[in-house]
Short mmCIF file of C-alpha atoms in Angstrom, two decimals:
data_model
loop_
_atom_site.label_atom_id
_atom_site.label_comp_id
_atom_site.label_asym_id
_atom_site.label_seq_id
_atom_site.Cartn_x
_atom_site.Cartn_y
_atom_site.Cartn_z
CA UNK A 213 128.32 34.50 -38.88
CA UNK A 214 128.45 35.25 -42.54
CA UNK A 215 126.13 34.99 -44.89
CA UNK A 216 124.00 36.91 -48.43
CA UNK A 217 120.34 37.46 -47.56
CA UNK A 218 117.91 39.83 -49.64
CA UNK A 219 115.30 41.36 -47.39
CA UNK A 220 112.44 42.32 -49.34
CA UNK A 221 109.28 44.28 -48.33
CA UNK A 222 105.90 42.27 -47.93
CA UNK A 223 102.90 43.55 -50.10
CA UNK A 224 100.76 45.98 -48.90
CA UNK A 225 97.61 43.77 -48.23
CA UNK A 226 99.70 41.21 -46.31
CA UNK A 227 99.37 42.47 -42.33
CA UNK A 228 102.00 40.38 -41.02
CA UNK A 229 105.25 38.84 -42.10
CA UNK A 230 104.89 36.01 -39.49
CA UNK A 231 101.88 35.32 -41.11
CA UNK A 232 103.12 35.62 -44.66
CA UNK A 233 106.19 33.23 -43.38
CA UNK A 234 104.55 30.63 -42.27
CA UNK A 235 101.98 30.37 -45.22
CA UNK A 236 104.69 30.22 -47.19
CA UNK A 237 106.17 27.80 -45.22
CA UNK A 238 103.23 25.46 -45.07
CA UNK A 239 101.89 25.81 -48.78
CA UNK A 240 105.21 26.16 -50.54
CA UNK A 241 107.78 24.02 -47.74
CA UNK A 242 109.93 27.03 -48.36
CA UNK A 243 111.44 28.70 -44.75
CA UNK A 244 111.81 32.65 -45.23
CA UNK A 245 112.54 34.42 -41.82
CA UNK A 246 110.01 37.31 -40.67
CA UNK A 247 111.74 40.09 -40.42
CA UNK A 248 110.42 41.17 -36.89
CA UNK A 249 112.83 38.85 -35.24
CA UNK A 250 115.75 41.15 -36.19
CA UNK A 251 114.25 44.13 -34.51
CA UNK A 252 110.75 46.66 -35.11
CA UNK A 253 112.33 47.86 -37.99
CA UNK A 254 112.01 44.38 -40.05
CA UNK A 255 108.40 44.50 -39.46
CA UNK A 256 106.93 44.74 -42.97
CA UNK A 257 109.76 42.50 -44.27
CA UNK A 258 110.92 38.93 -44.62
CA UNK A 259 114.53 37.85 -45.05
CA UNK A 260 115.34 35.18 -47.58
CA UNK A 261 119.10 33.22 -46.84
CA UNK A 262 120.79 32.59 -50.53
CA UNK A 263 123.12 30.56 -49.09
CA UNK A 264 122.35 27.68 -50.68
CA UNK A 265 122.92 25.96 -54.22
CA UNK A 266 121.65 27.47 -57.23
CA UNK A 267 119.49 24.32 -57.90
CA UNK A 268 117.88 24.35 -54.55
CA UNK A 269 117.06 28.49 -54.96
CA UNK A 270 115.54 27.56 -58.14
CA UNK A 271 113.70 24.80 -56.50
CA UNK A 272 112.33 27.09 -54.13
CA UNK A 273 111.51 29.58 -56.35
CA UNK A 274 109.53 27.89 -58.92
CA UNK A 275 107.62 26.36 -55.62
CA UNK A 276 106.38 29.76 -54.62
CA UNK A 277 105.79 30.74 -58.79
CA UNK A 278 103.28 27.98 -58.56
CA UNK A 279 101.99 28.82 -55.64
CA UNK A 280 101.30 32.43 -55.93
CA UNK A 281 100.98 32.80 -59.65
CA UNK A 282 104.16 35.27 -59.57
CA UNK A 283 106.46 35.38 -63.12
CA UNK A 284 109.99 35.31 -61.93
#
């Protein structure tokens, strides 16, 4: 399979990126993949698919800006 994912590092003070998945999942409805899945080494990171319309990223994103107070 083919496909353009960034993986991206999970802040310092989060301890897990199940954890950090799934709270994004259930406060934002936005699935990111823990990075653990794809071996130890993904452990501090989460993989996010792009593989998807622009208007549906931007949907997603501005659901975790209000969220978790971030400026994109």
């Amino acid at each position: 399979q083919v496909g353009m994912f960034v993986w991206a590092r999970i802040p310092s003070h989060i301890s897990s990126a199940e954890a950090y998945s799934e709270e994004i999942l259930n406060r934002c409805s936005v699935f990111i993949t823990p990075g653990f899945i794809f071996g130890s080494g993904g452990e501090k990171y989460i993989r996010i698919s792009l593989c998807n319309t622009e208007d549906r990223l931007t949907e997603a994103l501005d659901r975790l800006t209000k969220v978790f107070a971030i400026t994109a």
